[in-house]
Amino acid sequence: MENPAAGPQPPLAAHPGRAAAAACPRPSPPSAPTVSHRPPLDSVVNHRPPPTMNLPDEHAPLRPVVISGLAAPQSPTTHPPPRSPAQASSCTPECDENLKPAVGMAFDNMEEVEEFYKAYAHNVEFSVRIGQKRTVDNVVVWRRFLCGKSGFRRNNEEEPKKELNGEKKGDEKKRTHARKITRCGCEAMITVKRMKDGKYAVSYFHEEHTHEFVTPRKQHLIKSNRQVSDKAKDTLFTCHAASIGTAGAFRLLRVGEGGFEFVGCTKRDLQNYHRDMRSTFKDSDAQMFIDNLRKRQEIKPGFFFEYVLDDKNRLTHVFWADACCRKNYALFGEMVSFDSTYSTNQYSMIFCPFTGINHHMASVFYGAALIVNETIESYKWVFQTFLKAMDGAAPRLIVTDEDQSMKIAIEDVMHNTVHRLCMWHIMRKLPEKVGPPLREDEHFYSPINSCVWGSENPTEFEAKWSSMISEFGLEDNTWFSRRYELRESWIPAYFRAVFLGEILRTTSRSESANSFFNHFIGYKHALVEFWIRIGTALEEQCQNELKADHECLNSMPPLITSWEIEKHASLFFTHAVFSSFQKEVRASRDHCLIENISQEGDVRTTIIGGARSFKSREVQFNTTSKSAHCSCMLFETRGIPCRHIIMVLRGAKMSELPSHFILDRWKKTVNRRVVYDSSGNLLEENERLPPIVLVDKMSSRHILVVLCLIKLKFIHQLMSAQRGDAKELRDTYTRVGIKIRMGKQRKLRMERRIKT
């Protein structure tokens, strides 16, 4: 929809019948729009409206009262404040006569009047404010256009006090930022009235001002000259989709346009526009979010979502996973990370993503939920819905943060799934739990990391833990005591036989995932904004995977040895996995020594030591099946052959890596597999959806906001629409809308704010 107020002012043209005047001494303004032919001045002045219009007497010129050489409106009750020295005399603007209003000028509509007077104000360099109007049968028959400094602000003591819950609010809750006084009683204005032929004529023009005009350098700061253009709106939404704030969007506009004066608005104008956009969605945010999910499911059958409403029609739970997420889970879903530490929007709903590790050892998204509280029932619903989306296939391992409600829900829903705690969430709390002395002690972190990460069995861990606790005097630390009680849930030494696939290898991946989600979520975002941001972020994640796939299929990594077994592995493993494999190859070549070999039947046992005080390992190799097992259990936990197995395979003069050592999940071609869900829907990477779905007119306006799938400018098209259309959309959602149940923390903050 077009908005005549949006974008730069159209070019102005001189009025018909007037000769071109000399150049105005002030900077050249935009020209006024070409208006229709004006009747002779006398005919307009002598014209009287028909009696049925009942025009008020206010259309007549005000009779000024002279006070110290100034003209002020008569008012028995208003007492203007004393004027400053700059206001001590009237100012008559200098302007080209072709741009100056005159009594009798005719215009086709009220919009032309406004554009013309704003063009005049732009030349003279003052701001315009829309004044009173009078309507008859919903038709404007009379209106004033005023100087921005007209009138006076109401005194503070005369302001009506707002009420909240029946209690008056006065001085105890003042505005945080008091608005500056800008009005000084200026009388400059034009008055227009409607004529018989439907056009509008200027019936009164007061030219003199009671203040100084803006200098040319500040001309772009005049309020009536400022507006958020279509380009600024597009830039704003594009930046928000990329998680760049309003201030960053304004800086980009300023650089792109070549200066502040060419942007067309201020940073505050852009922020206010974003605020108004949010208010448009305020009463329909949840309904629009759910309609968005429903529309995606209609277009792409592989898209899955479910939601729950309470008895007041408020959204309490929602889960979604697209076809790409479900395919990723089918390929890489042996282990899942579930994190509920993100509070993501205005309503304090908790964002709970399911993530894992793909064939490039990078984080991959399986689906997500939004919930309003962290109760056992909420988590049970999330896990049950997740399994429903994944056709009942539960993961072998799930890693979560430390939450008792979550633990109970997992035990009730995923009976055969191994539950472990996220080491990153535990270890990042370490500095705050030990206090300042140990926090600054560089010698403290080395023993604890060795204890947590370096222990290979429970006995070794318990010995190291006891020694560390005694050395640093942590016997009375309740947090360490509680972590020791939970040791079987987070210390790798207790589940070395469980396939982890790098999900617990280091904290860097957890930090990366945490940064990834925190980059595009925030407590101020509406659900529609949240959906736009997460969609953009996941598109970036998919693009990174496509790039890695392309590199794997069109390039080969450099080899570090002449071993055939290394070359063979490079043909199957992705570059990221092969890099980890090469580290084991290098260690096998440089640091491993065979200490003893014995054989019993088909099983050959090899003891391998190290040149640099590495622990000795025992490798059992079946000479018939070519299978091998090492006591370090690297292959069982990470799915990558260890240096000890590589040395044994080379000793057996094998030029190829046995197939059972090349897991499908680490292969370059794993995502070429065709995956269907239980309904027969092909689960494939998402295709770009069409920007507009061909439906009825009202739904088209609806979808411009609801889908937000490709072009974020659709939102600003709604914001730029006529007020009636926007109001119609809001009213429609208000009638049928799903509301949002406010999160508990948000509700408590609101209650505290009301009490204080």
Coordinates of C-alpha atoms in Angstrom, one line a residue, residues 19-546:
A19 CA 5.1 34.8 -13.1
A20 CA 8.4 33.3 -12.1
A21 CA 10.0 35.3 -9.3
A22 CA 13.6 36.1 -8.4
A23 CA 15.5 33.5 -6.5
C24 CA 14.9 33.4 -2.8
P25 CA 17.8 34.3 -0.6
R26 CA 17.3 31.1 1.4
P27 CA 18.3 27.6 0.1
S28 CA 16.1 26.3 -2.7
P29 CA 13.3 24.1 -1.3
P30 CA 11.5 21.2 -2.8
S31 CA 8.8 22.5 -5.1
A32 CA 5.1 22.2 -4.3
P33 CA 3.0 19.7 -6.2
T34 CA 1.1 21.0 -9.3
V35 CA -2.3 22.0 -8.2
S36 CA -5.5 22.5 -10.2
H37 CA -6.4 25.9 -11.8
R38 CA -7.4 28.4 -9.2
P39 CA -10.4 30.6 -9.7
P40 CA -9.9 34.4 -9.7
L41 CA -9.1 35.8 -6.4
D42 CA -12.3 37.8 -6.2
S43 CA -14.5 34.9 -6.9
V44 CA -12.9 32.9 -4.0
V45 CA -13.1 35.8 -1.5
N46 CA -16.7 36.6 -2.4
H47 CA -17.7 33.0 -2.4
R48 CA -20.0 31.9 0.5
P49 CA -20.6 28.3 1.6
P50 CA -24.0 26.8 1.2
P51 CA -26.1 27.1 4.4
T52 CA -26.3 23.3 4.7
M53 CA -22.6 23.1 5.6
N54 CA -23.1 25.2 8.8
L55 CA -19.5 26.4 8.8
P56 CA -18.4 27.7 12.2
D57 CA -17.3 31.3 12.7
E58 CA -13.8 30.0 13.5
H59 CA -12.9 30.0 9.8
A60 CA -12.8 33.8 9.9
P61 CA -9.5 35.5 10.7
L62 CA -8.6 36.0 14.3
R63 CA -8.6 39.6 15.4
P64 CA -5.2 40.3 16.9
V65 CA -4.7 42.1 20.1
V66 CA -1.5 44.2 19.9
I67 CA 0.8 43.7 22.9
S68 CA 4.2 45.4 22.7
G69 CA 4.2 45.1 19.0
L70 CA 3.2 41.4 19.0
A71 CA 0.0 39.8 17.8
A72 CA -1.4 37.3 20.2
P73 CA -4.7 35.4 20.2
Q74 CA -7.5 36.5 22.6
S75 CA -7.9 34.1 25.5
P76 CA -9.5 35.0 28.8
T77 CA -7.9 32.0 30.6
T78 CA -4.5 31.4 29.0
H79 CA -1.6 33.3 30.5
P80 CA 1.5 32.9 28.2
P81 CA 4.9 32.8 29.8
P82 CA 7.2 35.8 29.3
R83 CA 8.9 35.8 25.9
S84 CA 12.7 35.6 25.5
P85 CA 14.6 38.4 23.9
A86 CA 14.6 36.5 20.6
Q87 CA 10.9 36.7 20.6
A88 CA 10.7 40.5 21.2
S89 CA 9.5 41.4 17.7
S90 CA 7.6 39.9 14.8
C91 CA 9.5 38.2 12.0
T92 CA 8.1 38.4 8.5
P93 CA 9.6 35.6 6.3
E94 CA 11.3 36.3 3.0
C95 CA 10.2 33.9 0.3
D96 CA 9.5 33.5 -3.4
E97 CA 6.0 34.8 -4.0
N98 CA 5.2 31.7 -6.0
L99 CA 5.7 29.6 -2.9
K100 CA 3.8 31.9 -0.5
P101 CA 0.2 31.1 0.4
A102 CA -2.5 33.7 -0.5
V103 CA -6.2 34.0 0.4
G104 CA -8.2 32.4 -2.4
M105 CA -5.7 29.8 -3.5
A106 CA -7.6 26.6 -4.5
F107 CA -6.5 23.0 -4.0
D108 CA -8.0 19.7 -5.1
N109 CA -7.8 18.1 -1.7
M110 CA -6.5 18.6 1.8
E111 CA -3.3 16.6 1.1
E112 CA -2.3 19.2 -1.5
V113 CA -2.9 21.9 1.1
E114 CA -0.6 20.2 3.6
E115 CA 2.1 19.6 1.0
F116 CA 2.0 23.2 -0.2
Y117 CA 2.2 24.7 3.3
K118 CA 5.0 22.4 4.3
A119 CA 6.9 23.3 1.1
Y120 CA 6.5 27.0 2.1
A121 CA 7.6 26.3 5.6
H122 CA 10.7 24.4 4.3
N123 CA 11.7 27.5 2.4
V124 CA 11.0 29.9 5.3
E125 CA 12.5 27.3 7.7
F126 CA 9.9 26.7 10.4
S127 CA 8.0 23.7 11.4
V128 CA 4.3 22.9 10.6
R129 CA 1.7 21.5 12.9
I130 CA -1.7 20.3 11.9
G131 CA -4.4 22.3 13.8
Q132 CA -8.1 22.0 14.4
K133 CA -10.6 20.7 11.9
R134 CA -14.3 20.6 11.4
T135 CA -16.1 17.8 9.6
V136 CA -19.6 17.3 8.3
D137 CA -20.8 13.8 7.4
N138 CA -17.2 12.6 7.8
V139 CA -15.9 15.2 5.3
V140 CA -13.4 17.8 6.4
V141 CA -14.9 21.2 5.6
W142 CA -12.5 23.4 7.5
R143 CA -9.0 23.1 8.9
R144 CA -6.0 25.0 10.2
F145 CA -2.3 24.5 9.5
L146 CA -0.2 26.1 12.2
C147 CA 3.4 27.0 13.0
G148 CA 5.0 24.4 15.2
K149 CA 5.5 27.0 17.9
S150 CA 1.8 28.1 18.0
G151 CA 0.0 28.1 21.3
F152 CA 1.4 27.4 24.8
R153 CA 1.9 24.2 26.7
R154 CA -0.4 23.5 29.6
N155 CA 1.2 24.2 33.0
N156 CA 2.2 21.2 35.0
E157 CA -0.3 21.9 37.7
E158 CA -3.1 21.9 35.2
E159 CA -2.2 18.5 33.8
P160 CA -4.8 15.9 34.6
K161 CA -3.3 13.2 36.9
K162 CA -3.5 9.7 35.5
E163 CA -5.0 6.9 37.6
L164 CA -3.9 3.3 38.0
N165 CA -6.1 0.8 39.8
G166 CA -8.2 3.7 41.1
E167 CA -5.3 5.5 42.7
K168 CA -4.2 8.9 41.4
K169 CA -0.7 9.3 40.3
G170 CA 0.9 12.6 40.8
D171 CA 4.3 13.8 41.8
E172 CA 5.2 10.4 43.2
K173 CA 5.7 9.1 39.7
K174 CA 7.0 11.9 37.4
R175 CA 8.2 11.5 33.9
T176 CA 11.7 10.2 33.6
H177 CA 12.4 12.6 30.8
A178 CA 10.6 16.0 30.9
R179 CA 9.7 17.3 27.4
K180 CA 11.3 20.6 26.4
I181 CA 9.1 23.6 25.9
T182 CA 9.0 24.6 22.3
R183 CA 5.8 26.7 21.9
C184 CA 5.9 30.4 22.2
G185 CA 2.4 31.5 21.1
C186 CA 3.3 32.1 17.4
E187 CA 0.2 33.0 15.3
A188 CA 1.4 32.1 11.8
M189 CA -1.2 29.9 10.1
I190 CA -3.4 29.3 7.2
T191 CA -7.1 28.3 7.3
V192 CA -8.8 26.4 4.5
K193 CA -12.4 25.7 3.8
R194 CA -14.3 23.5 1.5
M195 CA -16.1 25.1 -1.5
K196 CA -19.2 24.0 -3.4
D197 CA -17.2 22.1 -6.1
G198 CA -15.4 20.0 -3.5
K199 CA -12.1 21.8 -3.6
Y200 CA -10.4 23.7 -0.8
A201 CA -9.6 27.4 -0.7
V202 CA -7.3 29.4 1.6
S203 CA -9.6 31.6 3.6
Y204 CA -7.1 33.1 6.0
F205 CA -3.3 33.5 6.0
H206 CA -1.2 35.0 8.9
E207 CA 2.3 35.4 7.7
E208 CA 4.2 36.9 10.6
H209 CA 6.0 34.8 13.2
T210 CA 6.9 35.6 16.8
H211 CA 10.3 33.8 16.8
E212 CA 13.5 33.4 14.9
F213 CA 13.7 31.0 12.0
V214 CA 15.9 27.9 11.8
T215 CA 19.3 28.4 10.2
P216 CA 19.9 26.5 6.9
R217 CA 22.4 24.1 8.7
K218 CA 19.6 23.0 11.0
Q219 CA 16.9 22.8 8.4
H220 CA 16.9 19.0 8.3
L221 CA 16.1 19.0 12.1
I222 CA 12.7 20.7 11.6
K223 CA 10.0 18.3 12.8
S224 CA 7.8 18.7 9.8
N225 CA 10.7 18.1 7.4
R226 CA 11.6 14.8 9.1
Q227 CA 10.0 11.5 8.1
V228 CA 11.1 7.9 8.1
S229 CA 11.5 7.1 4.4
D230 CA 10.8 3.8 2.7
K231 CA 14.6 3.3 2.4
A232 CA 15.1 3.9 6.1
K233 CA 12.4 1.4 6.9
D234 CA 13.9 -1.2 4.6
T235 CA 17.3 -0.6 6.2
L236 CA 15.9 -0.8 9.7
F237 CA 14.2 -4.2 9.1
T238 CA 17.1 -5.6 7.2
C239 CA 19.4 -4.7 10.1
H240 CA 17.0 -6.1 12.7
A241 CA 16.9 -9.4 10.8
A242 CA 20.7 -9.4 11.0
S243 CA 20.5 -8.6 14.8
I244 CA 21.8 -5.1 14.2
G245 CA 20.0 -2.6 16.4
T246 CA 18.3 0.7 15.5
A247 CA 21.3 2.8 16.3
G248 CA 23.4 0.6 13.9
A249 CA 20.8 0.9 11.2
F250 CA 20.9 4.7 11.6
R251 CA 24.7 4.8 11.3
L252 CA 24.4 2.7 8.2
L253 CA 21.9 5.1 6.7
R254 CA 24.0 8.1 7.6
V255 CA 27.1 6.7 5.9
G256 CA 25.2 5.5 2.9
E257 CA 23.4 8.8 2.3
G258 CA 26.5 10.9 2.9
G259 CA 25.6 12.8 6.1
F260 CA 23.0 13.3 8.8
E261 CA 21.1 16.0 6.8
F262 CA 20.4 13.5 3.9
V263 CA 18.9 10.7 6.0
G264 CA 15.5 12.5 6.3
C265 CA 15.0 11.6 10.0
T266 CA 16.9 11.5 13.3
K267 CA 17.9 8.4 15.3
R268 CA 15.0 9.1 17.7
D269 CA 12.6 9.2 14.8
L270 CA 13.8 5.7 13.7
Q271 CA 13.5 4.4 17.3
N272 CA 10.0 5.8 17.6
Y273 CA 9.0 4.2 14.3
H274 CA 10.2 0.9 15.6
R275 CA 8.3 1.4 18.8
D276 CA 5.1 2.2 16.9
M277 CA 5.6 -0.9 14.8
R278 CA 5.8 -3.0 18.0
S279 CA 2.6 -1.4 19.3
T280 CA 0.9 -2.4 16.1
F281 CA 1.6 -6.0 17.0
K282 CA 0.9 -5.7 20.7
D283 CA -2.6 -7.2 20.8
S284 CA -2.1 -9.7 18.0
D285 CA 1.4 -10.9 18.4
A286 CA 0.6 -14.5 19.5
Q287 CA -2.1 -14.9 16.9
M288 CA 0.2 -13.7 14.1
F289 CA 2.9 -16.1 15.3
I290 CA 0.6 -19.1 15.3
D291 CA -0.9 -18.1 11.9
N292 CA 2.7 -17.9 10.6
L293 CA 3.4 -21.5 11.7
R294 CA 0.1 -22.7 10.4
K295 CA 0.7 -21.1 7.0
R296 CA 4.2 -22.7 6.8
Q297 CA 2.7 -26.1 7.5
E298 CA 0.1 -25.6 4.7
I299 CA 2.9 -24.8 2.2
K300 CA 5.5 -27.3 3.4
P301 CA 3.9 -30.5 4.8
G302 CA 7.2 -31.5 6.4
F303 CA 6.9 -28.6 8.8
F304 CA 5.6 -29.7 12.3
F305 CA 4.2 -27.5 15.1
E306 CA 1.9 -27.8 18.0
Y307 CA 0.8 -25.3 20.7
V308 CA -1.3 -25.1 23.9
L309 CA -3.7 -22.4 25.1
D310 CA -4.9 -22.0 28.6
D311 CA -8.6 -21.4 29.6
K312 CA -8.2 -17.7 28.8
N313 CA -7.1 -18.3 25.3
R314 CA -3.5 -17.4 26.1
L315 CA -0.5 -19.1 24.5
T316 CA 1.5 -21.1 27.0
H317 CA 3.4 -23.7 25.0
V318 CA 4.5 -23.9 21.4
F319 CA 6.9 -26.2 19.6
W320 CA 8.1 -26.2 15.9
A321 CA 10.5 -28.1 13.7
D322 CA 10.8 -27.7 9.9
A323 CA 11.6 -30.4 7.4
C324 CA 15.3 -29.6 7.5
C325 CA 15.4 -29.9 11.3
R326 CA 13.6 -33.3 11.2
K327 CA 16.0 -34.6 8.6
N328 CA 19.0 -33.5 10.6
Y329 CA 17.7 -35.3 13.6
A330 CA 17.2 -38.5 11.5
L331 CA 20.8 -38.3 10.4
F332 CA 22.6 -37.0 13.5
G333 CA 20.1 -37.4 16.4
E334 CA 22.0 -39.9 18.5
M335 CA 22.8 -37.2 21.0
V336 CA 20.9 -34.0 21.7
S337 CA 21.6 -30.9 23.7
F338 CA 18.6 -29.2 25.3
D339 CA 19.0 -25.7 26.8
S340 CA 16.3 -23.7 28.6
T341 CA 18.5 -20.8 29.8
Y342 CA 17.2 -18.3 27.2
S343 CA 14.5 -15.7 28.1
T344 CA 13.7 -14.4 24.7
N345 CA 10.9 -11.9 24.4
Q346 CA 8.7 -9.3 25.9
Y347 CA 6.6 -11.9 27.8
S348 CA 9.6 -13.7 29.4
M349 CA 8.7 -16.9 27.6
I350 CA 11.6 -19.4 27.8
F351 CA 13.2 -20.4 24.6
C352 CA 14.2 -24.1 24.6
P353 CA 16.2 -25.2 21.5
F354 CA 17.1 -28.8 20.7
T355 CA 20.6 -28.9 19.0
G356 CA 23.2 -31.5 18.1
I357 CA 26.4 -32.1 16.0
N358 CA 26.3 -32.6 12.3
H359 CA 28.9 -34.3 10.0
H360 CA 31.1 -31.1 10.0
M361 CA 31.3 -31.2 13.8
A362 CA 29.2 -28.0 13.8
S363 CA 26.1 -27.2 15.8
V364 CA 22.8 -28.2 14.1
F365 CA 19.2 -27.2 15.0
Y366 CA 16.6 -29.9 15.6
G367 CA 13.6 -27.8 16.7
A368 CA 12.6 -25.4 19.6
A369 CA 9.9 -24.7 22.1
L370 CA 8.6 -21.6 23.9
I371 CA 7.2 -22.1 27.4
V372 CA 5.9 -19.8 30.1
N373 CA 7.3 -21.7 33.1
E374 CA 9.7 -24.4 34.0
T375 CA 7.4 -26.9 35.7
I376 CA 7.6 -30.7 35.3
E377 CA 4.4 -30.6 33.2
S378 CA 5.8 -28.0 30.8
Y379 CA 8.9 -30.0 30.2
K380 CA 7.0 -33.2 29.8
W381 CA 4.9 -31.5 27.1
V382 CA 8.0 -30.3 25.3
F383 CA 9.7 -33.7 25.3
Q384 CA 6.5 -35.5 24.3
T385 CA 5.9 -33.1 21.4
F386 CA 9.6 -33.4 20.4
L387 CA 9.3 -37.2 20.1
K388 CA 6.0 -36.8 18.2
A389 CA 7.8 -34.5 15.7
M390 CA 10.6 -37.1 15.3
D391 CA 8.2 -40.0 14.8
G392 CA 8.9 -41.4 18.3
A393 CA 12.6 -41.8 17.9
A394 CA 14.3 -40.9 21.2
P395 CA 18.0 -39.9 21.4
R396 CA 20.5 -42.2 23.0
L397 CA 21.9 -39.2 25.0
I398 CA 20.5 -35.9 26.0
V399 CA 22.6 -33.2 27.6
T400 CA 20.8 -30.4 29.6
D401 CA 21.4 -27.8 32.2
E402 CA 21.0 -28.5 35.9
D403 CA 17.2 -28.5 36.5
Q404 CA 15.4 -30.9 38.7
S405 CA 12.0 -30.5 36.9
M406 CA 13.7 -31.2 33.6
K407 CA 15.4 -34.3 35.1
I408 CA 12.1 -35.8 36.3
A409 CA 10.4 -35.0 32.9
I410 CA 13.2 -36.8 31.0
E411 CA 12.9 -39.9 33.2
D412 CA 9.1 -40.0 32.6
V413 CA 9.2 -39.4 28.8
M414 CA 12.6 -40.8 27.5
H415 CA 13.0 -44.0 29.5
N416 CA 16.0 -45.4 27.7
T417 CA 17.8 -42.1 27.1
V418 CA 21.0 -41.4 29.0
H419 CA 20.8 -38.0 30.7
R420 CA 23.9 -36.0 31.3
L421 CA 24.5 -32.4 32.5
C422 CA 26.2 -29.8 30.4
M423 CA 29.8 -29.3 31.6
W424 CA 29.9 -25.9 30.1
H425 CA 27.1 -24.6 32.3
I426 CA 28.7 -26.1 35.4
M427 CA 32.3 -25.0 34.7
R428 CA 31.4 -21.4 33.8
K429 CA 29.9 -21.0 37.3
L430 CA 33.2 -22.0 38.9
P431 CA 34.8 -18.5 39.3
E432 CA 31.8 -17.1 41.2
K433 CA 31.6 -20.2 43.4
V434 CA 35.2 -20.2 44.7
G435 CA 35.5 -16.5 45.7
P436 CA 38.1 -13.8 44.9
P437 CA 41.2 -15.5 46.2
L438 CA 40.9 -18.7 44.1
R439 CA 39.3 -16.9 41.3
E440 CA 42.6 -15.0 40.7
D441 CA 44.8 -17.9 41.4
E442 CA 46.3 -19.2 38.1
H443 CA 47.4 -22.5 39.8
F444 CA 43.8 -23.4 40.7
Y445 CA 42.4 -24.0 37.2
S446 CA 45.0 -26.5 36.0
P447 CA 44.3 -29.2 38.7
I448 CA 40.5 -28.9 38.4
N449 CA 40.6 -29.2 34.6
S450 CA 42.9 -32.2 34.9
C451 CA 40.5 -33.7 37.4
V452 CA 37.4 -33.1 35.3
W453 CA 38.7 -33.7 31.8
G454 CA 41.7 -35.8 32.3
S455 CA 40.4 -38.6 34.5
E456 CA 39.9 -41.8 32.6
N457 CA 37.9 -43.8 35.2
P458 CA 35.9 -43.1 38.4
T459 CA 38.8 -44.2 40.7
E460 CA 41.2 -41.8 39.1
F461 CA 38.6 -38.9 39.3
E462 CA 37.8 -39.5 42.9
A463 CA 41.5 -39.5 43.9
K464 CA 42.2 -36.3 42.0
W465 CA 39.0 -34.6 43.4
S466 CA 39.9 -35.4 47.0
S467 CA 43.4 -34.1 46.5
M468 CA 42.2 -30.9 44.9
I469 CA 39.6 -30.2 47.6
S470 CA 42.2 -30.6 50.3
E471 CA 44.8 -28.5 48.6
F472 CA 42.6 -25.5 48.1
G473 CA 40.5 -25.8 51.3
L474 CA 37.1 -26.4 49.7
E475 CA 35.8 -29.0 52.2
D476 CA 33.0 -26.6 53.4
N477 CA 32.0 -25.4 49.9
T478 CA 28.5 -26.5 49.4
W479 CA 28.5 -26.0 45.7
F480 CA 31.5 -28.3 45.3
S481 CA 29.9 -30.9 47.6
R482 CA 26.7 -30.8 45.5
R483 CA 28.8 -31.2 42.2
Y484 CA 30.5 -34.2 43.7
E485 CA 27.2 -35.8 44.5
L486 CA 26.1 -35.3 40.9
R487 CA 29.5 -36.6 39.5
E488 CA 28.0 -39.5 37.6
S489 CA 25.9 -37.0 35.6
W490 CA 28.6 -34.7 34.3
I491 CA 32.1 -36.2 34.7
P492 CA 33.1 -38.0 31.4
A493 CA 35.0 -40.7 33.4
Y494 CA 31.6 -42.1 34.4
F495 CA 30.3 -42.6 30.9
R496 CA 33.3 -43.2 28.6
A497 CA 31.4 -46.0 26.9
V498 CA 28.6 -43.7 25.8
F499 CA 28.9 -42.2 22.3
L500 CA 29.2 -38.4 22.7
G501 CA 30.2 -37.4 19.2
E502 CA 32.1 -34.3 20.3
I503 CA 29.0 -32.9 22.2
L504 CA 31.0 -32.8 25.5
R505 CA 34.5 -32.6 24.0
T506 CA 35.2 -28.9 24.8
T507 CA 33.4 -25.9 26.1
S508 CA 34.1 -23.9 22.9
R509 CA 31.1 -25.5 21.1
S510 CA 28.8 -24.7 24.0
E511 CA 30.0 -21.1 24.1
S512 CA 29.5 -20.9 20.3
A513 CA 25.9 -22.2 20.6
N514 CA 25.2 -19.9 23.5
S515 CA 26.5 -16.9 21.6
F516 CA 24.6 -18.0 18.5
F517 CA 21.2 -17.9 20.2
N518 CA 21.9 -14.9 22.4
H519 CA 22.9 -12.9 19.3
F520 CA 19.4 -12.8 17.9
I521 CA 17.1 -13.0 21.0
G522 CA 16.3 -10.3 23.5
Y523 CA 13.8 -9.5 26.2
K524 CA 12.3 -6.6 24.3
H525 CA 11.4 -8.6 21.2
A526 CA 7.8 -9.5 20.1
L527 CA 7.2 -13.0 18.9
V528 CA 7.0 -11.8 15.3
E529 CA 10.5 -10.1 15.7
F530 CA 11.8 -13.2 17.4
W531 CA 10.6 -15.4 14.4
I532 CA 12.3 -13.1 11.9
R533 CA 15.6 -13.1 13.8
I534 CA 15.7 -16.9 14.4
G535 CA 14.8 -17.5 10.8
T536 CA 17.7 -15.3 9.6
A537 CA 20.1 -17.0 12.0
L538 CA 19.1 -20.5 11.0
E539 CA 19.4 -19.6 7.3
E540 CA 23.0 -18.6 8.1
Q541 CA 23.6 -21.9 9.8
C542 CA 22.2 -23.8 6.8
Q543 CA 24.3 -21.7 4.5
N544 CA 27.5 -22.5 6.5
E545 CA 26.6 -26.2 6.2
L546 CA 26.1 -25.9 2.4

